[in-house]
CSV table of C-alpha atoms in Angstrom, one decimal:
chain,number,residue,atom,x,y,z
S,1,UNK,CA,-4.1,-5.5,24.3
S,2,UNK,CA,-4.0,-7.0,20.8
S,3,UNK,CA,-3.1,-4.7,17.9
S,4,UNK,CA,-4.3,-5.3,14.4
S,5,UNK,CA,-1.9,-4.1,11.6
S,6,UNK,CA,-2.7,-4.1,7.9
S,7,UNK,CA,0.2,-4.2,5.5
S,8,UNK,CA,-1.1,-2.6,2.3
S,9,UNK,CA,0.0,-0.6,-0.8
S,10,UNK,CA,-2.6,-0.7,-3.6
S,11,UNK,CA,0.1,-1.5,-6.1
S,12,UNK,CA,1.3,-5.1,-6.4
S,13,UNK,CA,4.9,-6.2,-6.2
S,14,UNK,CA,6.2,-3.5,-3.9
S,15,UNK,CA,6.9,-5.9,-1.0
S,16,UNK,CA,3.8,-6.3,1.1
S,17,UNK,CA,4.2,-10.1,1.7
S,18,UNK,CA,8.0,-9.8,2.3
S,19,UNK,CA,7.3,-7.0,4.8
S,20,UNK,CA,4.5,-8.9,6.5
S,21,UNK,CA,6.8,-11.9,7.0
S,22,UNK,CA,9.8,-9.8,8.1
S,23,UNK,CA,7.8,-7.6,10.5
S,24,UNK,CA,5.9,-10.5,11.9
S,25,UNK,CA,9.1,-12.5,12.6
S,26,UNK,CA,10.7,-9.3,14.1
S,27,UNK,CA,7.8,-8.8,16.5
S,28,UNK,CA,7.8,-12.5,17.4
S,29,UNK,CA,11.5,-12.3,18.0
S,30,UNK,CA,10.7,-9.8,20.7
S,31,UNK,CA,8.8,-12.6,22.4
S,32,UNK,CA,5.4,-11.2,21.6
S,33,UNK,CA,2.7,-13.6,20.3
S,34,UNK,CA,2.3,-12.8,16.6
S,35,UNK,CA,0.1,-14.1,13.8
S,36,UNK,CA,0.5,-13.2,10.2
S,37,UNK,CA,-2.8,-13.5,8.2
S,38,UNK,CA,-2.8,-13.9,4.4
S,39,UNK,CA,-5.8,-12.1,2.8
S,40,UNK,CA,-4.8,-12.8,-0.7
S,41,UNK,CA,-7.5,-15.4,-1.4
S,42,UNK,CA,-6.7,-17.2,-4.7
S,43,UNK,CA,-3.1,-16.0,-4.9
S,44,UNK,CA,-1.7,-16.9,-1.5
S,45,UNK,CA,2.1,-16.4,-1.1
S,46,UNK,CA,2.7,-15.6,2.5
S,47,UNK,CA,2.9,-19.4,3.2
S,48,UNK,CA,5.7,-19.7,0.6
S,49,UNK,CA,7.7,-16.7,1.9
S,50,UNK,CA,7.4,-18.0,5.5
S,51,UNK,CA,8.5,-21.5,4.4
S,52,UNK,CA,5.3,-23.2,5.5
S,53,UNK,CA,3.8,-24.0,2.1
S,54,UNK,CA,3.9,-27.8,2.7
S,55,UNK,CA,2.1,-27.5,6.1
S,56,UNK,CA,-1.1,-25.8,5.0
S,57,UNK,CA,-4.2,-28.0,5.8
S,58,UNK,CA,-6.9,-25.5,6.5
S,59,UNK,CA,-7.1,-21.8,5.6
S,60,UNK,CA,-8.9,-18.5,6.3
S,61,UNK,CA,-11.9,-19.4,4.1
S,62,UNK,CA,-12.3,-22.8,5.8
S,63,UNK,CA,-12.5,-21.0,9.2
S,64,UNK,CA,-14.9,-18.4,7.9
S,65,UNK,CA,-17.2,-21.0,6.4
S,66,UNK,CA,-17.0,-23.2,9.5
S,67,UNK,CA,-15.3,-26.1,7.9
S,68,UNK,CA,-12.4,-25.8,10.4
S,69,UNK,CA,-11.8,-24.3,13.8
S,70,UNK,CA,-9.3,-21.5,14.0
S,71,UNK,CA,-6.7,-23.5,16.0
S,72,UNK,CA,-6.8,-26.2,13.3
S,73,UNK,CA,-5.9,-23.6,10.6
S,74,UNK,CA,-3.1,-21.8,12.5
S,75,UNK,CA,0.4,-23.0,11.6
S,76,UNK,CA,3.1,-22.5,14.2
S,77,UNK,CA,6.4,-21.4,12.9
S,78,UNK,CA,9.2,-24.0,13.2
S,79,UNK,CA,11.8,-21.5,14.2
S,80,UNK,CA,9.9,-19.2,16.5
S,81,UNK,CA,7.2,-20.6,18.7
S,82,UNK,CA,5.7,-17.1,19.2
S,83,UNK,CA,5.0,-16.8,15.4
S,84,UNK,CA,1.9,-18.2,13.7
S,85,UNK,CA,0.5,-18.1,10.2
S,86,UNK,CA,-3.1,-18.2,9.0
S,87,UNK,CA,-2.9,-19.0,5.3
S,88,UNK,CA,-5.3,-17.9,2.6
S,89,UNK,CA,-7.2,-20.3,0.4
S,90,UNK,CA,-5.6,-21.0,-3.0
S,91,UNK,CA,-8.6,-22.6,-4.7
S,92,UNK,CA,-11.5,-20.3,-3.7
S,93,UNK,CA,-12.0,-16.7,-4.8
S,94,UNK,CA,-12.3,-13.5,-2.9
S,95,UNK,CA,-16.1,-13.7,-2.7
S,96,UNK,CA,-15.7,-16.3,0.0
S,97,UNK,CA,-14.5,-13.7,2.4
S,98,UNK,CA,-17.4,-12.1,4.2
S,99,UNK,CA,-17.4,-9.0,6.3
S,100,UNK,CA,-19.0,-10.9,9.3
S,101,UNK,CA,-16.7,-13.9,8.9
S,102,UNK,CA,-13.5,-11.7,8.9
S,103,UNK,CA,-14.8,-9.8,11.9
S,104,UNK,CA,-15.3,-13.0,13.8
S,105,UNK,CA,-11.9,-14.4,12.9
S,106,UNK,CA,-10.1,-11.2,13.9
S,107,UNK,CA,-12.1,-11.1,17.1
S,108,UNK,CA,-11.0,-14.7,17.9
S,109,UNK,CA,-7.3,-14.0,17.1
S,110,UNK,CA,-7.4,-11.0,19.4
S,111,UNK,CA,-8.1,-13.3,22.3
S,112,UNK,CA,-4.7,-15.1,21.9
S,113,UNK,CA,-2.3,-12.8,20.1
S,114,UNK,CA,-0.5,-9.6,20.8
S,115,UNK,CA,-0.1,-8.7,17.1
S,116,UNK,CA,-2.3,-9.6,14.2
S,117,UNK,CA,-0.7,-8.7,10.9
S,118,UNK,CA,-2.9,-8.8,7.9
S,119,UNK,CA,-1.2,-9.1,4.5
S,120,UNK,CA,-3.4,-7.3,2.0
S,121,UNK,CA,-3.8,-8.3,-1.6
S,122,UNK,CA,-2.9,-5.7,-4.2
S,123,UNK,CA,-5.8,-3.5,-5.6
S,124,UNK,CA,-8.6,-1.8,-3.9
S,125,UNK,CA,-11.3,-4.5,-4.1
S,126,UNK,CA,-13.0,-6.7,-1.6
S,127,UNK,CA,-9.8,-8.6,-0.4
S,128,UNK,CA,-7.9,-5.3,0.2
S,129,UNK,CA,-10.8,-3.5,1.9
S,130,UNK,CA,-11.5,-6.5,4.2
S,131,UNK,CA,-7.8,-6.8,5.1
S,132,UNK,CA,-7.8,-3.1,6.3
S,133,UNK,CA,-11.3,-3.2,7.8
S,134,UNK,CA,-10.4,-3.9,11.4
S,135,UNK,CA,-6.9,-2.4,11.5
S,136,UNK,CA,-5.7,-0.2,14.3
S,137,UNK,CA,-2.5,0.5,12.5
S,138,UNK,CA,-1.6,0.5,8.7
S,139,UNK,CA,1.8,0.0,7.2
S,140,UNK,CA,1.7,1.5,3.8
S,141,UNK,CA,4.4,-0.2,1.7
S,142,UNK,CA,5.7,2.2,-1.0
S,143,UNK,CA,8.5,2.0,-3.6
S,144,UNK,CA,10.2,5.3,-4.5
S,145,UNK,CA,8.5,5.3,-7.9
S,146,UNK,CA,5.5,7.3,-9.3
S,147,UNK,CA,2.9,4.6,-9.7
S,148,UNK,CA,3.5,3.1,-6.3
S,149,UNK,CA,3.3,6.6,-4.7
S,150,UNK,CA,0.1,7.3,-6.5
S,151,UNK,CA,-1.5,4.0,-5.4
S,152,UNK,CA,-0.4,4.5,-1.8
S,153,UNK,CA,-2.1,7.9,-1.8
S,154,UNK,CA,-5.3,6.2,-2.9
S,155,UNK,CA,-4.9,3.6,-0.2
S,156,UNK,CA,-4.4,6.3,2.4
S,157,UNK,CA,-7.7,7.8,1.3
S,158,UNK,CA,-9.4,4.4,1.8
S,159,UNK,CA,-7.9,3.9,5.2
S,160,UNK,CA,-9.4,7.3,6.2
S,161,UNK,CA,-12.9,6.3,4.9
S,162,UNK,CA,-13.5,2.6,4.6
S,163,UNK,CA,-12.2,1.1,7.8
S,164,UNK,CA,-14.2,0.3,10.9
S,165,UNK,CA,-12.3,2.9,12.9
S,166,UNK,CA,-13.0,5.6,10.3
S,167,UNK,CA,-16.7,4.8,10.3
S,168,UNK,CA,-16.9,5.3,14.0
S,169,UNK,CA,-15.1,8.6,13.8
S,170,UNK,CA,-11.8,7.2,15.0
S,171,UNK,CA,-8.6,7.1,12.9
S,172,UNK,CA,-6.3,4.3,11.7
S,173,UNK,CA,-2.6,5.1,12.6
S,174,UNK,CA,-0.8,5.2,9.3
S,175,UNK,CA,2.9,4.6,8.7
S,176,UNK,CA,5.1,4.7,5.6
S,177,UNK,CA,7.5,1.8,4.9
S,178,UNK,CA,9.7,2.8,2.0
S,179,UNK,CA,11.0,-0.4,0.3
S,180,UNK,CA,13.6,-1.1,-2.4
S,181,UNK,CA,15.3,2.2,-1.7
S,182,UNK,CA,18.6,2.9,-3.3
S,183,UNK,CA,20.3,5.8,-1.6
S,184,UNK,CA,22.9,6.2,-4.3
S,185,UNK,CA,20.4,6.5,-7.1
S,186,UNK,CA,18.3,9.0,-5.0
S,187,UNK,CA,21.4,11.0,-4.4
S,188,UNK,CA,22.1,11.1,-8.1
S,189,UNK,CA,18.6,12.5,-8.7
S,190,UNK,CA,17.3,9.5,-10.5
S,191,UNK,CA,15.0,8.2,-7.8
S,192,UNK,CA,12.5,9.9,-5.5
S,193,UNK,CA,14.2,10.8,-2.2
S,194,UNK,CA,12.8,9.8,1.2
S,195,UNK,CA,11.8,13.4,1.9
S,196,UNK,CA,10.0,13.7,-1.5
S,197,UNK,CA,7.8,10.7,-0.8
S,198,UNK,CA,7.2,11.8,2.8
S,199,UNK,CA,6.2,15.3,1.6
S,200,UNK,CA,3.8,13.9,-1.0
S,201,UNK,CA,2.1,11.3,1.2
S,202,UNK,CA,2.5,13.2,4.5
S,203,UNK,CA,2.3,10.2,6.8
S,204,UNK,CA,5.1,9.4,9.4
S,205,UNK,CA,8.0,7.2,8.4
S,206,UNK,CA,8.2,3.7,9.9
S,207,UNK,CA,11.4,2.7,8.1
S,208,UNK,CA,13.5,2.6,4.9
S,209,UNK,CA,14.3,-0.9,3.5
S,210,UNK,CA,17.2,-0.8,1.1
S,211,UNK,CA,17.2,-2.6,-2.2
S,212,UNK,CA,19.1,-5.7,-1.4
S,213,UNK,CA,19.9,-9.2,-2.7
S,214,UNK,CA,19.3,-10.5,0.9
S,215,UNK,CA,15.5,-10.0,0.4
S,216,UNK,CA,15.4,-12.4,-2.6
S,217,UNK,CA,17.8,-14.8,-0.9
S,218,UNK,CA,15.5,-15.0,2.1
S,219,UNK,CA,12.4,-15.6,0.1
S,220,UNK,CA,14.2,-18.2,-2.0
S,221,UNK,CA,14.7,-20.3,1.1
S,222,UNK,CA,11.4,-19.5,2.7
S,223,UNK,CA,12.7,-17.6,5.7
S,224,UNK,CA,11.6,-14.1,6.8
S,225,UNK,CA,14.6,-11.8,6.1
S,226,UNK,CA,14.8,-10.8,9.7
S,227,UNK,CA,15.4,-14.5,10.6
S,228,UNK,CA,17.6,-15.4,7.6
S,229,UNK,CA,20.4,-13.1,8.4
S,230,UNK,CA,19.6,-10.7,11.2
S,231,UNK,CA,22.8,-8.6,10.5
S,232,UNK,CA,21.9,-7.9,6.9
S,233,UNK,CA,20.9,-4.3,6.0
S,234,UNK,CA,17.3,-5.1,5.2
S,235,UNK,CA,16.9,-7.2,8.3
S,236,UNK,CA,18.3,-4.4,10.5
S,237,UNK,CA,15.9,-1.9,8.9
S,238,UNK,CA,12.9,-4.3,9.5
S,239,UNK,CA,14.0,-5.0,13.1
S,240,UNK,CA,14.1,-1.2,13.7
S,241,UNK,CA,10.7,-0.7,12.0
S,242,UNK,CA,9.2,-3.4,14.3
S,243,UNK,CA,10.6,-1.6,17.4
S,244,UNK,CA,8.9,1.6,16.2
S,245,UNK,CA,5.7,-0.3,15.8
S,246,UNK,CA,6.0,-1.5,19.3
S,247,UNK,CA,6.2,2.1,20.4
S,248,UNK,CA,10.0,2.7,20.7
S,249,UNK,CA,11.4,6.0,19.4
S,250,UNK,CA,14.4,5.5,17.2
S,251,UNK,CA,16.0,7.8,14.7
S,252,UNK,CA,15.5,6.6,11.1
S,253,UNK,CA,18.7,6.1,9.3
S,254,UNK,CA,18.9,5.9,5.5
S,255,UNK,CA,20.6,2.6,4.7
S,256,UNK,CA,23.6,2.8,2.4
S,257,UNK,CA,24.1,6.5,2.8
S,258,UNK,CA,27.3,6.3,4.8
S,259,UNK,CA,29.7,6.5,1.9
S,260,UNK,CA,33.4,7.1,1.9
S,261,UNK,CA,35.2,9.6,-0.2
S,262,UNK,CA,36.2,6.9,-2.7
S,263,UNK,CA,32.6,5.9,-3.5
S,264,UNK,CA,31.5,9.5,-3.5
S,265,UNK,CA,33.9,10.3,-6.2
S,266,UNK,CA,33.8,7.1,-8.2
S,267,UNK,CA,30.2,6.1,-7.4
S,268,UNK,CA,28.9,9.2,-9.1
S,269,UNK,CA,31.2,9.1,-12.1
S,270,UNK,CA,30.1,5.6,-12.8
S,271,UNK,CA,26.6,6.8,-13.2
O,1,UNK,CA,24.9,20.5,-6.6
O,2,UNK,CA,28.4,19.2,-7.1
O,3,UNK,CA,30.7,19.8,-10.0
O,4,UNK,CA,30.0,16.3,-11.3
O,5,UNK,CA,26.2,16.9,-11.5
O,6,UNK,CA,26.8,20.2,-13.3
O,7,UNK,CA,28.0,18.4,-16.4
O,8,UNK,CA,25.7,15.4,-15.9
O,9,UNK,CA,22.4,15.2,-17.8
O,10,UNK,CA,19.2,16.5,-16.2
O,11,UNK,CA,18.0,14.3,-13.4
O,12,UNK,CA,14.5,12.7,-13.5
O,13,UNK,CA,13.5,12.6,-9.8
O,14,UNK,CA,12.4,16.2,-9.7
O,15,UNK,CA,10.1,15.6,-12.7
O,16,UNK,CA,8.6,12.6,-10.9
O,17,UNK,CA,8.0,14.7,-7.8
O,18,UNK,CA,6.3,17.5,-9.7
O,19,UNK,CA,4.1,15.2,-11.7
O,20,UNK,CA,3.0,13.4,-8.6
O,21,UNK,CA,2.2,16.7,-6.8
O,22,UNK,CA,0.0,18.0,-9.6
O,23,UNK,CA,-1.8,14.7,-10.1
O,24,UNK,CA,-2.5,13.9,-6.5
O,25,UNK,CA,-3.8,17.4,-5.8
O,26,UNK,CA,-6.5,16.7,-8.3
O,27,UNK,CA,-7.1,13.1,-7.3
O,28,UNK,CA,-7.5,14.0,-3.7
O,29,UNK,CA,-10.1,16.7,-4.5
O,30,UNK,CA,-12.2,14.3,-6.5
O,31,UNK,CA,-12.1,11.3,-4.1
O,32,UNK,CA,-15.6,10.5,-3.0
O,33,UNK,CA,-17.2,12.3,-6.0
O,34,UNK,CA,-15.3,10.7,-8.8
O,35,UNK,CA,-18.5,10.6,-10.8
O,36,UNK,CA,-18.6,14.4,-10.8
O,37,UNK,CA,-18.6,14.6,-14.6
O,38,UNK,CA,-21.4,12.1,-14.9
O,39,UNK,CA,-23.4,13.9,-12.4
O,40,UNK,CA,-22.9,17.3,-14.0
O,41,UNK,CA,-23.8,15.8,-17.4
O,42,UNK,CA,-27.1,14.5,-16.0
O,43,UNK,CA,-28.0,17.7,-14.3
O,44,UNK,CA,-27.1,19.9,-17.2
O,45,UNK,CA,-29.1,17.6,-19.5
O,46,UNK,CA,-32.1,17.8,-17.3
O,47,UNK,CA,-32.1,21.6,-17.3
O,48,UNK,CA,-31.8,21.8,-21.1
O,49,UNK,CA,-34.4,19.1,-21.7
O,50,UNK,CA,-36.9,21.2,-19.8
O,51,UNK,CA,-36.8,23.7,-22.7
O,52,UNK,CA,-35.5,21.9,-25.8
O,53,UNK,CA,-35.8,18.3,-27.0
O,54,UNK,CA,-32.3,17.0,-27.4
O,55,UNK,CA,-30.7,13.7,-28.4
O,56,UNK,CA,-28.9,12.4,-25.3
O,57,UNK,CA,-26.2,10.8,-27.5
O,58,UNK,CA,-25.3,14.2,-29.0
O,59,UNK,CA,-24.1,15.5,-25.7
O,60,UNK,CA,-20.4,15.6,-24.9
O,61,UNK,CA,-19.0,16.6,-21.5
O,62,UNK,CA,-15.2,16.9,-21.2
O,63,UNK,CA,-13.1,17.7,-18.2
O,64,UNK,CA,-9.5,18.9,-18.7
O,65,UNK,CA,-7.4,19.2,-15.6
O,66,UNK,CA,-4.7,21.8,-15.8
O,67,UNK,CA,-2.1,22.9,-13.3
O,68,UNK,CA,-3.9,26.0,-12.0
O,69,UNK,CA,-7.4,25.6,-13.5
O,70,UNK,CA,-9.6,22.9,-14.8
O,71,UNK,CA,-12.1,23.4,-17.6
O,72,UNK,CA,-15.5,21.7,-18.1
O,73,UNK,CA,-16.6,21.6,-21.7
O,74,UNK,CA,-20.2,20.9,-22.5
O,75,UNK,CA,-21.1,20.4,-26.1
O,76,UNK,CA,-24.8,19.9,-26.9
O,77,UNK,CA,-26.1,19.5,-30.4
O,78,UNK,CA,-29.6,21.0,-30.7
O,79,UNK,CA,-31.3,19.8,-33.9
O,80,UNK,CA,-32.9,22.4,-36.2
O,81,UNK,CA,-36.3,20.8,-35.9
O,82,UNK,CA,-36.2,20.5,-32.1
O,83,UNK,CA,-39.5,21.2,-30.7
O,84,UNK,CA,-39.1,24.2,-28.4
O,85,UNK,CA,-41.1,23.5,-25.3
O,86,UNK,CA,-43.2,26.1,-23.7
O,87,UNK,CA,-41.0,28.1,-21.5
């Protein structure tokens, strides 16, 4: 049974595209057929983060408007044959996305994939509402920072009212993915802690992705962070998050919190 | 709280947490009827216009959200020569 996931946040720049690529690759690494779909029409970037920017021929808008068939627009990943990308259009604007068109494409994707991961654009307008429209599960990407938490709260409200599931009296399963977390700064009291964000947003935690150079390094070379270096701290966190999405129960660890006596004493003084 | 924190300057995360809690409590309450102020303005105007002729531009409706209570301030200027309609 295919599952549709929306990766959303309201606020821009919190890591939606990075997380879509990393979770998509992580699920595909489990040998499950996965497609990542870019809904950011006009400002596509998932192709770039996935390293497929030179292979885009047709896109989501072409498929919706009937200029191309779905299989023509799907790009198969060169590293993982279970991973596919449906890019967004770079030249059109969001008005080219229609509710009926999106529904048809999602329906077709459900025929051949186990996981359909929709990368939402920032904001709460058409692109974002259409990306979440058919979701079964929502991954709410949040930074431990006031504006990101506020926007996530707004998005949670939309997930509970504007989705197809909400309209038929059902609910979208919502999960919090806390990104760019710095355990040392949170411990010093200068960053919202995991429990603060959880208490405010009150949705279950999918994972904590540490602030890390590995994330930028992976996007520089166009490789999802879970494929670039699967032993790095952010990759391990994303791989665990993907296992939780797939239904496994794992304890959530806070990356970077295991600190020795030395760093406890000197790490704090340095602040 | 460790000895080091005792001498350190006040931390900012608790402030962030408190501000968010107050803000979101209000925002959640108004989701779905975010035009509450506009609606109140129209209805209050309609009631007053039944009795007194008023200039719609001379009506100010303000909402102030406090921690415990919110206030709604309605300021209507009634001109001296306003024709009082038959009550």
